[in-house]
Coordinates of C-alpha atoms in Angstrom, one line a residue:
M1 CA 11.7 2.0 43.5
T2 CA 14.3 3.7 41.3
K3 CA 16.0 2.2 38.3
T4 CA 19.2 2.1 40.3
D5 CA 17.6 0.1 43.0
I6 CA 16.2 -2.3 40.5
Q7 CA 19.7 -2.8 39.1
T8 CA 21.1 -3.6 42.5
R9 CA 18.7 -6.1 44.0
P10 CA 20.2 -8.9 46.1
L11 CA 20.8 -12.0 44.0
G12 CA 18.2 -14.0 46.0
A13 CA 15.5 -11.5 44.8
Q14 CA 16.9 -11.4 41.3
I15 CA 16.6 -15.1 40.9
S16 CA 12.8 -14.9 41.6
H17 CA 12.5 -12.1 39.1
M18 CA 14.4 -14.2 36.5
L19 CA 12.2 -17.2 37.0
K20 CA 9.1 -15.0 36.6
S21 CA 10.5 -13.7 33.3
R22 CA 11.0 -17.3 32.2
G23 CA 7.3 -18.2 32.8
V24 CA 7.5 -19.6 36.4
D25 CA 4.4 -18.5 38.3
T26 CA 4.5 -20.9 41.3
I27 CA 7.3 -21.9 43.7
F28 CA 7.0 -24.6 46.4
G29 CA 9.1 -24.6 49.4
I30 CA 9.8 -23.7 53.1
P31 CA 11.7 -20.5 54.1
G32 CA 14.5 -20.7 56.6
V33 CA 17.3 -18.4 57.8
H34 CA 19.7 -19.8 55.2
N35 CA 17.4 -19.2 52.2
Q36 CA 15.4 -16.2 53.3
E37 CA 17.1 -14.0 50.6
M38 CA 15.4 -16.2 48.0
Y39 CA 12.1 -15.1 49.5
R40 CA 12.9 -11.4 49.2
G41 CA 11.7 -11.1 45.6
I42 CA 8.9 -13.7 45.4
E43 CA 5.9 -11.4 46.0
E44 CA 7.5 -8.5 44.2
A45 CA 8.0 -10.7 41.1
G46 CA 4.4 -11.8 41.2
I47 CA 5.1 -15.4 42.0
T48 CA 2.8 -17.5 44.1
H49 CA 4.5 -19.4 46.9
V50 CA 3.0 -22.6 48.3
L51 CA 4.2 -23.4 51.8
A52 CA 4.8 -27.1 52.3
R53 CA 5.0 -28.7 55.7
H54 CA 8.2 -30.7 54.8
E55 CA 10.6 -30.4 52.0
Q56 CA 9.7 -33.8 50.7
G57 CA 6.1 -32.5 50.3
A58 CA 7.5 -29.4 48.5
G59 CA 9.4 -31.6 46.0
F60 CA 6.4 -33.8 45.3
M61 CA 4.2 -30.7 44.8
A62 CA 6.7 -29.4 42.3
D63 CA 6.6 -32.8 40.6
G64 CA 2.8 -32.9 40.5
Y65 CA 2.7 -29.3 39.2
A66 CA 5.1 -30.1 36.4
R67 CA 3.2 -33.2 35.3
A68 CA -0.1 -31.3 35.3
S69 CA 1.0 -28.1 33.6
G70 CA 3.8 -29.2 31.3
R71 CA 6.0 -26.5 32.8
P72 CA 8.9 -26.9 35.2
G73 CA 8.1 -27.3 38.8
V74 CA 10.4 -25.2 41.0
A75 CA 11.2 -25.6 44.7
Y76 CA 13.2 -23.5 47.2
V77 CA 14.9 -25.3 50.1
I78 CA 17.5 -24.5 52.7
T79 CA 21.0 -25.8 53.2
G80 CA 21.7 -29.3 54.6
P81 CA 18.5 -31.0 55.9
G82 CA 16.3 -29.1 53.5
L83 CA 18.2 -30.4 50.5
C84 CA 18.4 -33.9 52.1
N85 CA 14.6 -33.9 52.6
I86 CA 13.8 -33.1 49.0
M87 CA 16.2 -35.7 47.5
T88 CA 13.5 -38.4 47.5
P89 CA 11.2 -36.3 45.2
M90 CA 14.3 -35.4 43.1
G91 CA 14.9 -39.1 42.6
Q92 CA 11.3 -39.7 41.7
A93 CA 11.3 -36.8 39.1
Y94 CA 14.6 -38.1 37.7
S95 CA 13.3 -41.6 37.1
D96 CA 9.9 -40.5 35.7
S97 CA 11.3 -37.8 33.4
V98 CA 9.7 -34.8 35.2
P99 CA 11.1 -31.3 34.9
V100 CA 11.8 -30.3 38.5
L101 CA 14.3 -27.6 39.4
V102 CA 15.5 -27.4 43.0
I103 CA 17.3 -24.2 44.1
S104 CA 18.9 -24.3 47.5
S105 CA 21.2 -22.2 49.6
C106 CA 24.6 -23.6 50.7
L107 CA 27.3 -22.6 53.1
D108 CA 30.1 -20.4 51.8
E109 CA 32.9 -22.5 53.1
T110 CA 33.0 -26.1 54.4
A111 CA 36.6 -27.4 54.0
N112 CA 38.1 -25.5 57.0
Y113 CA 35.3 -24.1 59.0
R114 CA 33.4 -26.8 60.9
G115 CA 30.4 -27.0 63.2
Q116 CA 28.2 -24.6 61.1
L117 CA 24.4 -24.8 61.1
H118 CA 23.1 -27.3 58.5
Q119 CA 26.7 -28.3 57.4
M120 CA 27.1 -31.2 55.1
L121 CA 30.3 -32.8 53.8
D122 CA 29.3 -32.5 50.2
Q123 CA 25.8 -31.1 49.6
E124 CA 26.4 -30.6 45.9
G125 CA 27.6 -34.2 45.5
A126 CA 24.8 -35.6 47.6
A127 CA 22.2 -34.0 45.3
R128 CA 24.0 -35.3 42.2
T129 CA 23.2 -38.9 43.2
V130 CA 19.5 -38.4 42.6
C131 CA 19.2 -35.9 39.7
D132 CA 20.5 -35.1 36.3
W133 CA 23.0 -32.6 37.5
S134 CA 23.9 -30.6 40.6
Y135 CA 26.1 -27.5 40.5
E136 CA 27.1 -24.6 42.7
A137 CA 26.6 -21.1 41.4
R138 CA 29.1 -18.8 43.2
D139 CA 28.0 -15.6 41.5
A140 CA 25.1 -14.0 39.7
A141 CA 26.3 -14.8 36.2
S142 CA 26.7 -18.5 37.1
A143 CA 23.3 -18.6 38.7
Y144 CA 21.6 -17.1 35.7
A145 CA 23.4 -19.3 33.3
L146 CA 22.6 -22.5 35.2
I147 CA 18.9 -21.6 35.5
D148 CA 18.7 -20.9 31.8
R149 CA 20.6 -24.2 31.0
A150 CA 18.1 -26.1 33.2
L151 CA 15.1 -24.6 31.6
L152 CA 16.5 -25.2 28.1
E153 CA 17.3 -28.8 28.8
F154 CA 13.8 -29.4 30.2
S155 CA 12.4 -28.5 26.7
A156 CA 15.2 -29.7 24.4
Q157 CA 15.9 -33.2 25.8
R158 CA 14.6 -35.7 28.2
P159 CA 13.4 -33.7 31.2
R160 CA 14.9 -34.7 34.5
S161 CA 15.3 -33.1 37.9
K162 CA 18.2 -30.7 38.4
H163 CA 19.7 -28.9 41.4
I164 CA 21.4 -25.5 41.7
Q165 CA 22.9 -24.3 45.0
V166 CA 24.0 -20.7 45.8
P167 CA 26.2 -19.7 48.7
I168 CA 24.4 -17.6 51.3
S169 CA 26.8 -14.6 50.9
A170 CA 26.1 -14.6 47.1
L171 CA 22.3 -14.6 47.7
E172 CA 22.7 -11.6 50.1
G173 CA 25.1 -9.7 47.7
T174 CA 23.8 -7.3 45.2
A175 CA 23.5 -8.4 41.6
P176 CA 22.5 -7.0 38.2
P177 CA 19.2 -8.2 36.6
S178 CA 19.3 -11.5 34.7
P179 CA 19.9 -11.4 30.9
E180 CA 17.1 -11.3 28.4
T181 CA 15.1 -14.5 28.0
P182 CA 17.0 -16.7 25.4
S183 CA 15.3 -17.8 22.2
A184 CA 13.5 -21.1 22.4
V185 CA 15.2 -24.1 20.8
A186 CA 13.1 -26.4 18.7
R187 CA 13.5 -30.1 19.2
S188 CA 14.0 -32.0 16.0
F189 CA 15.7 -35.3 15.2
G190 CA 15.4 -35.5 11.4
D191 CA 13.5 -38.0 9.2
L192 CA 13.0 -41.7 9.4
P193 CA 16.0 -43.7 8.2
G194 CA 15.5 -45.2 4.8
G195 CA 13.3 -48.3 4.6
V196 CA 11.9 -48.1 8.1
A197 CA 8.4 -47.0 7.0
Q198 CA 8.3 -49.8 4.4
R199 CA 9.3 -52.4 7.0
I200 CA 6.5 -51.2 9.3
M201 CA 3.9 -51.2 6.6
A202 CA 5.0 -54.7 5.4
A203 CA 4.5 -56.3 8.8
K204 CA 1.7 -58.8 9.2
R205 CA 1.6 -58.8 13.0
P206 CA 3.0 -55.4 14.0
L207 CA 2.9 -54.6 17.7
F208 CA 3.5 -51.1 19.3
L209 CA 4.6 -50.9 22.9
L210 CA 4.0 -47.3 24.0
G211 CA 5.3 -45.5 27.0
G212 CA 4.7 -42.1 28.6
G213 CA 7.2 -40.6 26.2
A214 CA 4.9 -41.3 23.2
Q215 CA 2.6 -38.4 23.8
G216 CA 4.1 -36.1 21.2
D217 CA 1.2 -36.3 18.8
V218 CA -1.6 -38.6 20.0
D219 CA -3.8 -38.1 16.9
A220 CA -1.1 -39.2 14.6
L221 CA -0.3 -42.1 16.8
R222 CA -3.9 -43.3 16.7
D223 CA -4.1 -42.8 13.0
V224 CA -1.0 -44.9 12.4
V225 CA -2.1 -47.7 14.7
R226 CA -5.6 -47.9 13.1
R227 CA -4.3 -47.7 9.5
L228 CA -1.7 -50.4 10.1
G229 CA -4.1 -52.8 12.0
A230 CA -1.4 -53.0 14.7
A231 CA -1.9 -54.4 18.2
T232 CA -0.8 -52.1 21.1
M233 CA 0.4 -52.5 24.6
V234 CA 1.1 -49.6 27.0
T235 CA 3.1 -49.0 30.1
V236 CA 1.4 -47.5 33.2
A237 CA 2.5 -44.0 32.1
G238 CA 1.3 -44.7 28.6
R239 CA -2.4 -45.3 29.5
G240 CA -4.8 -43.1 27.5
L241 CA -2.7 -43.1 24.3
V242 CA -4.9 -45.8 22.7
P243 CA -8.7 -45.7 23.2
A244 CA -9.9 -48.3 25.6
D245 CA -12.4 -49.7 23.1
D246 CA -9.8 -50.3 20.4
P247 CA -10.3 -54.1 19.7
L248 CA -6.5 -54.6 19.2
Y249 CA -5.5 -52.8 22.4
Y250 CA -4.0 -55.2 25.0
G251 CA -4.0 -52.5 27.7
A252 CA -1.5 -51.9 30.4
Y253 CA -0.9 -55.5 31.3
L254 CA 2.8 -55.6 30.4
S255 CA 3.7 -57.0 33.8
R256 CA 1.7 -60.2 33.1
Q257 CA 4.3 -62.9 32.2
E258 CA 2.0 -64.2 29.4
N259 CA 2.8 -61.0 27.6
A260 CA 6.3 -62.3 26.8
Q261 CA 4.8 -65.0 24.6
I262 CA 2.5 -62.5 22.9
V263 CA 5.4 -60.2 22.1
A264 CA 7.3 -63.2 20.7
E265 CA 4.5 -63.8 18.3
A266 CA 4.7 -60.4 16.7
D267 CA 6.7 -60.2 13.5
L268 CA 7.6 -56.6 14.2
V269 CA 7.8 -54.8 17.6
I270 CA 8.0 -51.0 17.7
V271 CA 8.8 -49.5 21.2
V272 CA 8.1 -45.8 21.4
G273 CA 8.9 -43.5 24.3
S274 CA 9.6 -46.2 27.0
E275 CA 12.6 -47.6 28.7
M276 CA 10.9 -51.0 29.0
A277 CA 12.5 -51.0 32.4
E278 CA 12.0 -53.5 35.2
V279 CA 9.1 -51.5 36.6
D280 CA 7.4 -51.7 33.3
L281 CA 7.9 -55.4 32.6
W282 CA 8.7 -57.0 35.9
R283 CA 10.9 -59.4 34.0
R284 CA 14.3 -59.1 32.5
D285 CA 13.6 -59.3 28.8
L286 CA 10.8 -58.0 26.6
G287 CA 10.5 -61.4 24.8
H288 CA 10.6 -60.3 21.2
K289 CA 11.8 -62.8 18.6
G290 CA 11.1 -60.9 15.3
D291 CA 12.1 -57.6 13.9
F292 CA 12.6 -54.8 16.4
I293 CA 12.5 -51.0 16.2
R294 CA 13.1 -48.6 19.1
V295 CA 12.2 -44.9 19.0
D296 CA 13.2 -42.5 21.8
I297 CA 14.7 -39.0 22.4
D298 CA 17.2 -40.3 24.9
P299 CA 20.5 -41.8 23.6
E300 CA 21.0 -43.7 26.9
V301 CA 17.8 -45.6 26.2
L302 CA 18.8 -46.3 22.6
S303 CA 22.2 -47.6 23.7
Q304 CA 20.6 -50.6 25.6
P305 CA 21.7 -53.9 24.0
V306 CA 18.3 -55.1 22.7
G307 CA 19.2 -55.4 19.1
G308 CA 17.2 -54.0 16.1
E309 CA 17.0 -50.5 14.7
K310 CA 17.5 -47.5 17.1
I311 CA 15.9 -44.2 16.1
Q312 CA 16.5 -41.0 18.0
M313 CA 13.4 -39.0 17.3
D314 CA 10.6 -37.2 18.9
S315 CA 7.5 -39.4 19.1
G316 CA 5.2 -36.9 17.5
A317 CA 7.6 -36.4 14.6
F318 CA 7.9 -40.2 14.3
F319 CA 4.2 -40.9 14.0
R320 CA 3.5 -37.9 11.7
T321 CA 6.3 -39.0 9.4
L322 CA 5.1 -42.5 9.4
N323 CA 1.5 -41.5 8.8
D324 CA 2.5 -39.3 5.8
A325 CA 4.5 -42.2 4.3
M326 CA 1.6 -44.6 4.2
A327 CA -0.4 -44.8 1.0
P328 CA -4.0 -43.7 1.3
D329 CA -5.2 -47.2 0.3
H330 CA -2.8 -49.1 2.6
D331 CA -4.3 -52.4 3.6
P332 CA -4.1 -53.0 7.4
A333 CA -2.5 -56.1 8.8
T334 CA -4.8 -59.0 9.6
G335 CA -2.6 -61.1 11.8
W336 CA -4.1 -60.2 15.2
S337 CA -7.3 -61.8 16.6
E338 CA -9.7 -59.4 18.3
K339 CA -11.3 -62.4 20.1
E340 CA -7.9 -63.5 21.5
I341 CA -7.0 -60.1 22.7
S342 CA -10.4 -59.6 24.5
A343 CA -10.0 -63.0 26.1
A344 CA -6.5 -62.2 27.3
K345 CA -7.6 -58.9 28.9
A346 CA -10.5 -60.7 30.7
R347 CA -8.1 -63.3 31.9
W348 CA -5.7 -60.8 33.3
R349 CA -8.4 -58.8 34.9
S350 CA -9.5 -62.0 36.7
E351 CA -6.0 -62.7 37.8
N352 CA -5.9 -59.2 39.4
E353 CA -9.0 -60.0 41.4
A354 CA -7.5 -63.3 42.5
D355 CA -4.2 -61.7 43.5
R356 CA -5.6 -58.8 45.4
P357 CA -9.3 -59.5 46.2
G358 CA -11.9 -56.8 46.6
I359 CA -10.1 -54.0 44.8
V360 CA -11.4 -54.4 41.2
R361 CA -15.0 -53.8 42.0
I362 CA -14.2 -50.6 43.9
A363 CA -11.9 -49.3 41.1
D364 CA -14.7 -50.0 38.7
A365 CA -17.2 -48.0 40.8
L366 CA -14.9 -45.0 40.9
H367 CA -14.0 -45.3 37.2
E368 CA -17.7 -45.2 36.4
V369 CA -18.2 -41.7 37.8
M370 CA -14.8 -40.2 37.5
P371 CA -14.8 -37.1 35.3
E372 CA -13.1 -37.6 32.0
D373 CA -10.8 -34.7 32.6
A374 CA -9.8 -35.8 36.1
M375 CA -6.1 -36.0 36.8
I376 CA -5.2 -38.7 39.2
Y377 CA -2.1 -39.1 41.4
S378 CA -1.5 -42.5 43.0
D379 CA 0.8 -43.8 45.7
M380 CA 2.6 -47.1 46.2
T381 CA -0.4 -49.1 47.4
Q382 CA -2.2 -52.2 46.3
F383 CA -5.2 -50.2 45.2
A384 CA -3.0 -48.4 42.7
Y385 CA -1.3 -51.6 41.5
V386 CA -4.6 -53.1 40.6
S387 CA -6.0 -49.9 39.1
N388 CA -2.8 -49.4 37.0
E389 CA -3.9 -52.4 35.0
V390 CA -7.7 -52.5 35.1
W391 CA -8.5 -48.8 35.0
D392 CA -8.4 -47.4 31.4
V393 CA -7.6 -43.7 31.4
P394 CA -9.5 -41.7 28.8
R395 CA -6.8 -39.2 28.3
P396 CA -3.0 -39.6 28.2
G397 CA -1.0 -37.9 30.9
H398 CA -3.9 -37.9 33.3
W399 CA -2.8 -40.7 35.8
H400 CA 0.6 -40.2 37.5
H401 CA 2.2 -43.0 39.5
P402 CA 5.7 -43.0 41.1
S403 CA 6.7 -46.0 39.0
G404 CA 10.5 -45.6 38.8
F405 CA 11.8 -44.6 42.2
G406 CA 8.7 -46.0 43.8
T407 CA 8.3 -43.5 46.6
L408 CA 5.8 -43.8 49.4
G409 CA 4.0 -40.6 50.3
Y410 CA 3.9 -39.3 46.7
A411 CA 0.2 -39.1 45.9
M412 CA -1.2 -36.3 48.1
P413 CA 1.5 -33.6 47.8
A414 CA 1.8 -34.3 44.1
A415 CA -1.9 -34.0 43.7
I416 CA -1.7 -30.7 45.6
G417 CA 0.8 -29.4 43.0
G418 CA -1.4 -30.7 40.2
A419 CA -4.5 -29.0 41.6
V420 CA -2.6 -25.7 41.9
A421 CA -1.6 -26.0 38.3
R422 CA -5.2 -26.9 37.2
R423 CA -7.4 -24.7 39.3
G424 CA -11.1 -25.4 38.6
L425 CA -10.4 -28.9 37.1
P426 CA -10.8 -32.2 39.0
T427 CA -7.7 -33.6 40.6
V428 CA -7.6 -36.8 42.8
A429 CA -5.1 -38.5 45.1
I430 CA -5.1 -42.2 45.8
A431 CA -3.0 -43.4 48.8
G432 CA -2.7 -46.4 51.1
D433 CA -2.9 -46.3 54.8
Y434 CA 0.8 -46.6 55.3
G435 CA 2.2 -44.4 52.6
F436 CA -0.4 -41.6 53.4
Q437 CA 1.3 -41.1 56.7
Y438 CA 4.6 -40.3 55.1
T439 CA 3.2 -36.9 54.0
V440 CA 0.0 -36.5 55.9
Q441 CA 1.1 -33.1 57.2
E442 CA 0.6 -31.7 53.7
L443 CA -3.2 -31.8 54.4
G444 CA -2.5 -28.5 56.1
A445 CA -1.2 -27.0 52.8
A446 CA -4.3 -28.3 50.9
V447 CA -6.6 -26.8 53.5
E448 CA -4.8 -23.5 53.4
L449 CA -5.2 -23.4 49.6
G450 CA -8.9 -24.4 49.8
L451 CA -8.4 -27.2 47.3
P452 CA -11.5 -29.4 46.5
L453 CA -9.2 -32.4 46.4
P454 CA -10.7 -35.9 47.0
I455 CA -8.1 -38.1 48.8
L456 CA -9.1 -41.8 48.3
L457 CA -7.5 -43.6 51.2
W458 CA -7.3 -47.4 50.9
D459 CA -6.9 -49.0 54.3
N460 CA -6.2 -52.7 54.5
G461 CA -4.7 -52.3 58.0
K462 CA -1.2 -53.5 57.1
L463 CA 1.6 -53.4 54.6
K464 CA -0.3 -56.0 52.6
E465 CA 2.0 -56.1 49.5
I466 CA 5.0 -56.7 51.7
E467 CA 3.2 -59.4 53.7
D468 CA 2.2 -61.2 50.5
S469 CA 5.8 -61.0 49.3
M470 CA 7.1 -62.4 52.5
V471 CA 4.6 -65.3 52.4
G472 CA 5.6 -65.9 48.8
A473 CA 9.2 -66.1 49.8
Q474 CA 8.4 -68.4 52.8
I475 CA 9.3 -65.7 55.3
A476 CA 7.2 -65.4 58.4
P477 CA 5.5 -61.9 58.0
N478 CA 7.3 -59.5 60.3
S479 CA 6.6 -55.8 61.0
V480 CA 3.8 -55.5 58.4
I481 CA 1.1 -54.4 60.8
A482 CA 1.2 -50.9 62.4
H483 CA -1.2 -49.0 64.6
N484 CA -3.2 -46.6 62.5
P485 CA -4.9 -43.4 63.6
D486 CA -8.5 -42.6 63.1
F487 CA -7.9 -41.2 59.6
C488 CA -11.2 -39.4 59.4
A489 CA -10.7 -37.6 62.7
L490 CA -7.1 -36.8 61.7
A491 CA -8.2 -35.2 58.5
Q492 CA -10.9 -33.2 60.3
A493 CA -8.3 -32.0 62.8
Y494 CA -6.5 -30.4 59.9
G495 CA -9.7 -28.7 58.8
A496 CA -10.4 -31.1 55.9
H497 CA -13.7 -33.0 55.3
A498 CA -13.8 -36.7 55.9
V499 CA -16.3 -39.4 55.0
Q500 CA -16.4 -43.2 55.3
P501 CA -18.8 -44.6 52.7
E502 CA -20.3 -48.0 53.5
S503 CA -21.4 -48.9 50.0
L504 CA -20.1 -48.4 46.5
S505 CA -22.9 -46.0 45.6
A506 CA -22.1 -43.9 48.7
L507 CA -18.5 -44.0 47.6
Q508 CA -19.4 -42.6 44.2
E509 CA -21.5 -39.9 45.8
A510 CA -18.7 -39.0 48.1
L511 CA -16.3 -38.6 45.2
L512 CA -18.6 -36.3 43.2
S513 CA -19.4 -34.2 46.3
A514 CA -15.6 -33.8 47.1
F515 CA -15.1 -32.1 43.7
E516 CA -17.6 -29.4 44.9
A517 CA -16.2 -28.9 48.4
D518 CA -14.4 -25.9 49.9
A519 CA -11.6 -28.0 51.2
P520 CA -9.9 -31.4 50.6
T521 CA -12.0 -34.5 51.5
L522 CA -10.6 -37.7 52.8
I523 CA -12.6 -40.6 51.5
Y524 CA -11.9 -43.7 53.6
M525 CA -12.1 -47.0 51.7
T526 CA -12.0 -50.6 52.8
K527 CA -12.7 -53.9 51.1
D528 CA -15.8 -54.3 53.3
M529 CA -17.9 -51.7 51.4
T530 CA -21.0 -53.4 50.1
D531 CA -22.2 -53.4 46.5

């Protein structure tokens, strides 16, 4: 290819080359007539493309890839239904602060010319309802600028999904190469406001509430907590930030209503990297009565009317600055009782077993043999709801649950994306019998990729969480039982392995064997497994 040819590639091809120059090595998607120009440059640019079976699967794969790699997940989709199908994953990535970039084609004109293939009234506006922003790039310069803007914002502020659409004629038209990669922008929010460190060090019963956004410097975080003698609670996304054997660690039991009273007993509550949203607390208010400090990079979170001090600061910088401000001989607080904390955790664990019988012992068996570096993706299922509280993750950022948007069908495609990003490292999906069927077709992609992916399928034969909720609301359970397929046979039909362990020891063996397999393995679980 001559230099002139390189200078005059179609824009669709130039976009792939630009993404490669910005560090993108994998794109998830489905080609179609409307976005085929975007596929012209993928192989030439040296990018791996993962073919999903549905755009929803492609979006979840991009989400899982981003969470596992720390780099943006990118998806290519077609006009109209392709964009509509990926909107659910875009909403999930938005609510969970995941850097996902969706690039779609769009029609050249929709105001006057009607009846076109894949036509929508307002595709750009539809996408905007579930992501950070959605814009149309009508020429090469706009496309390049928007891509660079998205990538910059992913690293410089709270990462959230974004959408760029490009008209078909623009994708087909020739375009110059993208500009040089812009310089990286460092994220910094200054120093602690005056007196904050002294207030924290003076507290007798300090309590840290830590979310998924508190992963900036885990070593500094742990040093601060230990030196202060502070108690800690974490959200589901914050698991792994504090060692499970820390005697002042309350765990991920924020949703237990008793926690409101414990929070009220702290003389200082410091919330770092968490919205403390409904899906974190399952109550309206945190319950604090004493002094309050909130640390976050997102001004929207800091604007919430919860009182106290608001600090816009990266969590890593916050904990490093606080650690440096503490005197070497600082005496830790003594206001928390290790015995009371241990008793509370035991009590909440028992409540879990009473609320959803049979799950705790199975989760314990899996936890016992799960590799420390395993990355787990879970779905909206009772097995995950219990595990989110009783399963202590040894490393932060290694369990991903669709907490915010709460999408069914998330686990398996997200785990596929995570496994692609972490080739050679253990990755696991946990799904329920109902949600698994939302994206079961992505088994085909996992088989094609040869991923040694254990898929832990929890089958209680019904929408049990919904049934329990209906009963609790004194509603006669309706439409909570569906006819299920033979899941093992279904997996085998796709070319995957399948096993139905009859005991917990067999379950453990199945999990470990699945990590060594040449294809994904569906591991069928029920509460009837023996000890």
